[in-house]
mmCIF file of C-alpha atoms and ligand atoms in Angstrom:
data_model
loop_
_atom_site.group_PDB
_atom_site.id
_atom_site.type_symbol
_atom_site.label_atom_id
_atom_site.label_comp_id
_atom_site.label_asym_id
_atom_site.label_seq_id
_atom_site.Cartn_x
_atom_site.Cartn_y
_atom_site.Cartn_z
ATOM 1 C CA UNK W 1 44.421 69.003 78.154
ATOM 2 C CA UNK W 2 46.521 65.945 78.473
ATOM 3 C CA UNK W 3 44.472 62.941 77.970
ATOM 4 C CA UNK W 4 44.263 60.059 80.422
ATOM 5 C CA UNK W 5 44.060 56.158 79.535
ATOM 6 C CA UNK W 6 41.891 55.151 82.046
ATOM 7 C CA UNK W 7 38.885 56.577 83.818
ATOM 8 C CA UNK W 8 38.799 54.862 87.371
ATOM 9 C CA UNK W 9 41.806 53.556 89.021
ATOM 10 C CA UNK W 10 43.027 52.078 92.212
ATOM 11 C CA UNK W 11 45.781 53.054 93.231
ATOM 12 C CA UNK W 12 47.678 50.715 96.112
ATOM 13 C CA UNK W 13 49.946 52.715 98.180
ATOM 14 C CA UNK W 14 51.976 50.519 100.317
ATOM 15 C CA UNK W 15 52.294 51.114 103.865
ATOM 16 C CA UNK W 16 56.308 50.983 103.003
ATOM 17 C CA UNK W 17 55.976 53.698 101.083
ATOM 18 C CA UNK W 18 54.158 56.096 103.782
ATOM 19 C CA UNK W 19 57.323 55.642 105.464
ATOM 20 C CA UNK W 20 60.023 57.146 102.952
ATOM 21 C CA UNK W 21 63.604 56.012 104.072
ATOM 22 C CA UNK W 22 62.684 55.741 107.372
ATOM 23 C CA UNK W 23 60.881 51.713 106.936
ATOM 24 C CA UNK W 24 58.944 52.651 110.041
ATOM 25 C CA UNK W 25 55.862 55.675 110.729
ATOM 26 C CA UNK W 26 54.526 57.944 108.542
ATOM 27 C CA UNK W 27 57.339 60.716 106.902
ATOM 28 C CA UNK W 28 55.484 64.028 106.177
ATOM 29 C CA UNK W 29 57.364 64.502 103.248
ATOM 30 C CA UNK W 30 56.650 61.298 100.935
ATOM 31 C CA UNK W 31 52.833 61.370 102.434
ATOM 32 C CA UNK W 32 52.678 65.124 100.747
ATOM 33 C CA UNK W 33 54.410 63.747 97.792
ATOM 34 C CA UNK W 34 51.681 61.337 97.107
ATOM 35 C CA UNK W 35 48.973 63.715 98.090
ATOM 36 C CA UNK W 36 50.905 66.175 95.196
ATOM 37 C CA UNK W 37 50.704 63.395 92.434
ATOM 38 C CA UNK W 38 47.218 62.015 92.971
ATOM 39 C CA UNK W 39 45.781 66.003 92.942
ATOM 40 C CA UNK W 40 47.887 66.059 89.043
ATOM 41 C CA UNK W 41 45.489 62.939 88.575
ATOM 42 C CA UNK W 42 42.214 64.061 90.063
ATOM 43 C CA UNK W 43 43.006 67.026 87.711
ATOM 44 C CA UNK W 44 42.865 65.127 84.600
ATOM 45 C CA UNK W 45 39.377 63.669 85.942
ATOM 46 C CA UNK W 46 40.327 60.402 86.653
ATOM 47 C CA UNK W 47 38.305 59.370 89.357
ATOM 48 C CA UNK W 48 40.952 57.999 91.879
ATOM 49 C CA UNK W 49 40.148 55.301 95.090
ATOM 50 C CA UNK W 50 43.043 54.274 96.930
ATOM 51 C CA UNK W 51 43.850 50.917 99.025
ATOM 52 C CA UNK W 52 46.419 52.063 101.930
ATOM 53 C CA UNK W 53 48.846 49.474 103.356
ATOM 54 C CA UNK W 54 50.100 49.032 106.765
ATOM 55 C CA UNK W 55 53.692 47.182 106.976
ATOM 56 C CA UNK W 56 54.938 50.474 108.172
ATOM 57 C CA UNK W 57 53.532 50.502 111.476
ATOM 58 C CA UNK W 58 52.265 46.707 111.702
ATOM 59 C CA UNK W 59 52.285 42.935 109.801
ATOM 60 C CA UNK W 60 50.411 40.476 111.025
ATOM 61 C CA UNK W 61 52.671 37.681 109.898
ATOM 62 C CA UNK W 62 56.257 39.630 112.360
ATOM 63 C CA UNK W 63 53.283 40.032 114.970
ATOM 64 C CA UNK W 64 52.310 36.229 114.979
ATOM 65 C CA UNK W 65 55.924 35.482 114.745
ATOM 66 C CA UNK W 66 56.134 37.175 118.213
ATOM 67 C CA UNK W 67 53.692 34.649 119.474
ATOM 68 C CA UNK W 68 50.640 37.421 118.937
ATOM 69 C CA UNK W 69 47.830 34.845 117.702
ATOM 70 C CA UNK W 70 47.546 34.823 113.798
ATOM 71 C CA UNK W 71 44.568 36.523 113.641
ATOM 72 C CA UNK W 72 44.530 38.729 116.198
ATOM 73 C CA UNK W 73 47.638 40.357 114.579
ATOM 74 C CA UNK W 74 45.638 40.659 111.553
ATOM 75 C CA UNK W 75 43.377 42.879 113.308
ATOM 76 C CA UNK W 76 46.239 44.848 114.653
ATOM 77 C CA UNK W 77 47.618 45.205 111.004
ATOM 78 C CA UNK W 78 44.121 46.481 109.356
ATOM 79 C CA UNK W 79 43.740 49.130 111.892
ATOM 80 C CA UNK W 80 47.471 50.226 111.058
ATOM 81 C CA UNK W 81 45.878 50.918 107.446
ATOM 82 C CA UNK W 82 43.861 53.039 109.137
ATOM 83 C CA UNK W 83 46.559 55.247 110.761
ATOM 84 C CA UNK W 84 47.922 55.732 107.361
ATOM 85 C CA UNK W 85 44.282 56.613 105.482
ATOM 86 C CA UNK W 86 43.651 58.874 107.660
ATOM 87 C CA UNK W 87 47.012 60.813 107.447
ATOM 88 C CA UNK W 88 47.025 60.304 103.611
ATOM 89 C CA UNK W 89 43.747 62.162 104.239
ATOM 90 C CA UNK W 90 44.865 64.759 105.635
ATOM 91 C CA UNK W 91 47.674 64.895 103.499
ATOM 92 C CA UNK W 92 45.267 65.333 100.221
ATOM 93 C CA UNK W 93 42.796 67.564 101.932
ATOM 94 C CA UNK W 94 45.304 70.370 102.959
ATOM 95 C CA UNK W 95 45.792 70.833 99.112
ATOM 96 C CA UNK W 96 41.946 70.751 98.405
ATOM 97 C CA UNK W 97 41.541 67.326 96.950
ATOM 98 C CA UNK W 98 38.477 66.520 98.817
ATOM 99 C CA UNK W 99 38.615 62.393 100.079
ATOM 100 C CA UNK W 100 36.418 60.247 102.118
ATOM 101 C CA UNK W 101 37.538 57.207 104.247
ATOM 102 C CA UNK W 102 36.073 54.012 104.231
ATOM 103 C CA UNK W 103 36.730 51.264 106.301
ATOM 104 C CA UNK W 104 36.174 47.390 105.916
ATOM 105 C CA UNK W 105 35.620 47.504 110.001
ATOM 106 C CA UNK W 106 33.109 49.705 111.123
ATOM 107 C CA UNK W 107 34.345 52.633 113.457
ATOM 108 C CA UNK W 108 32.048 55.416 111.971
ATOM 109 C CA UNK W 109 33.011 58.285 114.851
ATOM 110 C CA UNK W 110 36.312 57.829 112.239
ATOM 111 C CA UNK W 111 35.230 57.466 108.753
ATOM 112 C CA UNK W 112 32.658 56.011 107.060
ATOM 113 C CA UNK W 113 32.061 52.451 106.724
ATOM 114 C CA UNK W 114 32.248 50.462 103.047
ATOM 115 C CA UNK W 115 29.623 51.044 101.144
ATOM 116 C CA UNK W 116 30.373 50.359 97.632
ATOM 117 C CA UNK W 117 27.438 52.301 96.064
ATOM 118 C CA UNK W 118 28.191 54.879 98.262
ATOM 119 C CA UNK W 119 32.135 54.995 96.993
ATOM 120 C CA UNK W 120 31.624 55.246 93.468
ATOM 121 C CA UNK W 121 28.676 57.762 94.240
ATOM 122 C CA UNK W 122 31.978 59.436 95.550
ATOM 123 C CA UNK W 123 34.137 58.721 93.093
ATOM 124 C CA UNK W 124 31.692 59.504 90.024
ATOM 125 C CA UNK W 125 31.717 63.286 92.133
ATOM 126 C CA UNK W 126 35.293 63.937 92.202
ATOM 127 C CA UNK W 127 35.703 62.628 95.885
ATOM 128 C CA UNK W 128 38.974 59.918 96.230
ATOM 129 C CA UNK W 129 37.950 57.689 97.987
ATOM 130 C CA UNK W 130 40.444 55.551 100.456
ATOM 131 C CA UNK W 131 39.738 52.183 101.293
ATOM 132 C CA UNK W 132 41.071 51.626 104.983
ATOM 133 C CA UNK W 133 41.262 48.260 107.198
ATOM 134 C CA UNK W 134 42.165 46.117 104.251
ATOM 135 C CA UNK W 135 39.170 43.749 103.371
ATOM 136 C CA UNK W 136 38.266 43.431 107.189
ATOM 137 C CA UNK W 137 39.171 39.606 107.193
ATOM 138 C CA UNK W 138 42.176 38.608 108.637
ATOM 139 C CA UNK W 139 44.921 35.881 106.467
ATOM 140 C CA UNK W 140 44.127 38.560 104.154
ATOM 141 C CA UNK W 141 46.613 41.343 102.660
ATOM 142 C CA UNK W 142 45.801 44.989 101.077
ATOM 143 C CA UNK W 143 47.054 44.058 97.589
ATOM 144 C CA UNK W 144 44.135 41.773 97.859
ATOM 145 C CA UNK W 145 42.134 44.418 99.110
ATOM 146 C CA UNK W 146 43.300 46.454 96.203
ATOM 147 C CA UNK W 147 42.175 43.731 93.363
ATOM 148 C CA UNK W 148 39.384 43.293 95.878
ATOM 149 C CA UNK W 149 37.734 46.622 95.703
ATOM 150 C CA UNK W 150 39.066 47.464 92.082
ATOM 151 C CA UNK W 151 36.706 44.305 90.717
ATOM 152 C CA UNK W 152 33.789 45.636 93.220
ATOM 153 C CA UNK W 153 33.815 49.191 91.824
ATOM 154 C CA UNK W 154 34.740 48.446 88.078
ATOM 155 C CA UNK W 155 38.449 49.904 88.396
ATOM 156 C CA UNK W 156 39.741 49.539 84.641
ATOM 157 C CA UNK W 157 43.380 49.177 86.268
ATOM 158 C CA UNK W 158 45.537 48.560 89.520
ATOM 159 C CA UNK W 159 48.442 50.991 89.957
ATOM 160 C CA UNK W 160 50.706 49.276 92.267
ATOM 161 C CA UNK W 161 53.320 52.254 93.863
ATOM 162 C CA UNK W 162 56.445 51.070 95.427
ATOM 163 C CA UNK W 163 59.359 52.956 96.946
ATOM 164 C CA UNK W 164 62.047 50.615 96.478
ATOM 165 C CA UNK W 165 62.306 49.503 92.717
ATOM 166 C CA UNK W 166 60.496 50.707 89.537
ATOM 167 C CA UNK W 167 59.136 47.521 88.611
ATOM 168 C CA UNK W 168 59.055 43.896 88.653
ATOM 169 C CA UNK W 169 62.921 41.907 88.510
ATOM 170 C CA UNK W 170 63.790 38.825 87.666
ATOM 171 C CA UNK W 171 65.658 38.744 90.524
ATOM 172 C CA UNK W 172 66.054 41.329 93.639
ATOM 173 C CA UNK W 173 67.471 43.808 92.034
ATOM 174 C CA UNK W 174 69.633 45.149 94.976
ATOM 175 C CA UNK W 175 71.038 41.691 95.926
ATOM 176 C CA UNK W 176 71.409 40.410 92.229
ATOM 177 C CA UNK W 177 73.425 42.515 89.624
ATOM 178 C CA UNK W 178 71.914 40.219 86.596
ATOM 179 C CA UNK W 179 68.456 40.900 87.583
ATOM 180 C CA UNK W 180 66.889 42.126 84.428
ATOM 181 C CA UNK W 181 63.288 44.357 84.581
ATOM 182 C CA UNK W 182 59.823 43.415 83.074
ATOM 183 C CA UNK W 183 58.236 45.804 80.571
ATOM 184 C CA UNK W 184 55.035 43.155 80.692
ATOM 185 C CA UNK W 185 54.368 39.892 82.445
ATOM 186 C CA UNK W 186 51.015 37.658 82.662
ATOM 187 C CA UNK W 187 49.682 36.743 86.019
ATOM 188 C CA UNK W 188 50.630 33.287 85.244
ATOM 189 C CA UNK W 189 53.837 34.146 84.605
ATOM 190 C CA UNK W 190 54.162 35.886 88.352
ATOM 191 C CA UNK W 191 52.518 32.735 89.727
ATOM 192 C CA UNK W 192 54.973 30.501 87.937
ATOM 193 C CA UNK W 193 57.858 32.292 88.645
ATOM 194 C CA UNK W 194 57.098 33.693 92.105
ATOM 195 C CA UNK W 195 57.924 36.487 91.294
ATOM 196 C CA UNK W 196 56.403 38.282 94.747
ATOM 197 C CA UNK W 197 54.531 41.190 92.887
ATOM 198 C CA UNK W 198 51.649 41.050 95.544
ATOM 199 C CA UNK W 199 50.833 37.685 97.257
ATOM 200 C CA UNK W 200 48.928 35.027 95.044
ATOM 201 C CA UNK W 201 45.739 35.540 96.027
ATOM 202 C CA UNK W 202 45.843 39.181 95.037
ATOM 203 C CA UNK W 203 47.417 37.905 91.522
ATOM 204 C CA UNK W 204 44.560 34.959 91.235
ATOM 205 C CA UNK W 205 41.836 37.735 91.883
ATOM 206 C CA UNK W 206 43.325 39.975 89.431
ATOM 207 C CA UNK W 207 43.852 37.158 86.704
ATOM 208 C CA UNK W 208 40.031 35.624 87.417
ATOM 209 C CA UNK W 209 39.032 39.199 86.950
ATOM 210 C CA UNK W 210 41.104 40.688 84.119
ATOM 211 C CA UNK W 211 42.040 43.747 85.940
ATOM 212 C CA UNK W 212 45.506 44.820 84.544
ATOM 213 C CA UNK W 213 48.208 45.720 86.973
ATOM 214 C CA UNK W 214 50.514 48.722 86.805
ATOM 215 C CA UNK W 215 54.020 48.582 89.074
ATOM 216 C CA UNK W 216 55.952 51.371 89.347
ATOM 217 C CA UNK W 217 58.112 53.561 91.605
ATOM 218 C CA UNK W 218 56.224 56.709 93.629
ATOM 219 C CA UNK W 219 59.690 58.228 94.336
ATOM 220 C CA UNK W 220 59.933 60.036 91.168
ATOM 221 C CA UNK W 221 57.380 63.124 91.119
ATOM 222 C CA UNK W 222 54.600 62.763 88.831
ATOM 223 C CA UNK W 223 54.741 59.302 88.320
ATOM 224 C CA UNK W 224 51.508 58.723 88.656
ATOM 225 C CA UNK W 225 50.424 60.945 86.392
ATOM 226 C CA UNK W 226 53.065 59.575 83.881
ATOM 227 C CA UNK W 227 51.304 56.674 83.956
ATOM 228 C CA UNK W 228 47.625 57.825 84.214
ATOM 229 C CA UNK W 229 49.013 59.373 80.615
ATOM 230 C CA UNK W 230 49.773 56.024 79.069
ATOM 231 C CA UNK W 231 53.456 56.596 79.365
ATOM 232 C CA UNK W 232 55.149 52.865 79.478
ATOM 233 C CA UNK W 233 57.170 53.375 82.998
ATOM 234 C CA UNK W 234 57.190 50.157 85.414
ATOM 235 C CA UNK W 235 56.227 46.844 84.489
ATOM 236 C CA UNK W 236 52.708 45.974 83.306
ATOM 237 C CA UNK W 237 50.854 42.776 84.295
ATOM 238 C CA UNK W 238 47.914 41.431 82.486
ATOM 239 C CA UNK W 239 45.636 38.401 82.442
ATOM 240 C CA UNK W 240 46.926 37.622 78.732
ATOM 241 C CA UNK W 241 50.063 37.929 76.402
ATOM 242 C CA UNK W 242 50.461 42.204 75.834
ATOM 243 C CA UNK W 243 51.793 41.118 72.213
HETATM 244 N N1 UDP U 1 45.525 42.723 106.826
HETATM 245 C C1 UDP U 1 44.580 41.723 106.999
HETATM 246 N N2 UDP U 1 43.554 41.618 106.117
HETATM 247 C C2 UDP U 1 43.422 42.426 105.035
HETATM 248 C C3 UDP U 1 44.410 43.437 104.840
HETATM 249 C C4 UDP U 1 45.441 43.562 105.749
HETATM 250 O O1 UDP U 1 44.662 40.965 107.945
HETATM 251 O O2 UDP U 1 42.458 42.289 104.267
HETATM 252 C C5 UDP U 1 46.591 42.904 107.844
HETATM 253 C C6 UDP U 1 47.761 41.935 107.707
HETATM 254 O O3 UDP U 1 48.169 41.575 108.998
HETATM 255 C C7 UDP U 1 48.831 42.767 107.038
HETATM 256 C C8 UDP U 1 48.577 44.146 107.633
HETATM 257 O O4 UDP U 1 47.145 44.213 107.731
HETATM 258 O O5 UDP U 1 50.135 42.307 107.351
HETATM 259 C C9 UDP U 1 49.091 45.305 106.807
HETATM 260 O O6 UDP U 1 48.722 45.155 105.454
HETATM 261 P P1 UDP U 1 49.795 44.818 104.304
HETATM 262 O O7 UDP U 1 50.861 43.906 104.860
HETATM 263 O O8 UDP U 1 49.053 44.327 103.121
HETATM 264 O O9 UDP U 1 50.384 46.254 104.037
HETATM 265 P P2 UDP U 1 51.550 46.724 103.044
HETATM 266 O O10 UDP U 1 52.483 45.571 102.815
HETATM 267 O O11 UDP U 1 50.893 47.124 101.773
HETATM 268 O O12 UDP U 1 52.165 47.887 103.725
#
């Protein structure tokens, strides 16, 4: 049997990415995708927890923008994350991977509420476990959920999928033909640079905690498997110099 780098990951799926080439709902295809290529992963016996996004149905920034107060779109956005768990969900459990919910806002007649004992109890038995309604604080984002959760239940890395690019640019890649891609970068170096991996409090958590980050695209089947093996695809971010 292949043999896998890490033992416990997060994986952040962003809401964007739910939605395939549509930018808005959920598209049954990519959500089955994902389900596909965290099974391979489950497989190896990596224990798997996932932090869902939610720009694909709702942002609470565009929502206060609209003259929806700040926070109050906030709300609207975690509960978006929710939508998307719950069909990811679904999505893993018609091919047998068994997952729980949990959510950062209590609605238990859904899913279960956060319990962090309770999640790695999950994890440690197989179970992915997604991690719904963000960090159930609004002016907050689900990358920062994602670093977040990963310090709380000892994650050794952050596996950050993304449907548009396959890692981080020095530039937008689509707007800027010289835009040249990162094999590794330091947090600082994303700070610096603002480079817009995830928003800078998700990078300062991340940093303050050493958890490495992974980006990478989710198009390609079996990328997350690819880099569950070690395999050096996307660009890697770390607390230190790689070299
Ligand atoms: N959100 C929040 N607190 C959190 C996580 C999320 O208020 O801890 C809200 C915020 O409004 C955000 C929305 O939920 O815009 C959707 O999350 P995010 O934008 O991080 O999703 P993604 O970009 O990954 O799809």
């Amino acid at each position: 049997m292949q043999k896998p780098v890490y033992k416990r990951i997060v994986l952040k799926v962003s809401g964007e990415s739910l939605s395939g080439n549509n930018g808005y709902g959920i598209d049954a295809a990519m959500i089955s995708s994902i389900a596909e290529q965290v099974k391979e992963v489950v497989e190896l016996n990596v224990e798997v927890a996932i932090v869902c996004g939610g720009g694909n149905i709702w942002r609470g920034i565009a929502g206060s923008a609209k003259g929806i107060d700040r926070a109050t779109a906030d709300y609207m956005g975690m509960l978006a994350t929710v939508m998307n768990s719950l069909a990811l969900q679904d999505a893993l459990e018609q091919i047998d991977v068994p997952t729980r919910v949990q959510t950062s806002i209590a609605m238990q007649q859904i899913a279960e509420p956060y319990i962090r004992r309770r999640a790695i109890r999950h994890l440690e038995k197989g179970r992915v476990v997604i991690f719904a309604a963000g960090t159930g604080n609004p002016f907050f984002s689900t990358d920062t959920t994602a670093a977040l959760r990963a310090a709380e239940i000892e994650a050794e890395v952050i596996l950050m999928a993304k449907n548009k690019v396959d890692g981080v640019y020095s530039a937008d890649p689509f707007k800027d033909a010289t835009a040249e891609k990162f094999e590794t970068l330091t947090y600082l170096e994303v700070l610096n640079r603002n480079l817009g991996v995830m928003d800078s409090t998700a990078s300062s958590l991340c940093m303050d905690n050493d958890i490495p980050l992974v980006v990478f695209s989710i198009t390609e089947q079996g990328n997350i498997k690819r880099v569950v093996l070690g395999e050096k695809i996307g660009t890697i971010v770390m607390k230190g110099s790689v070299n």
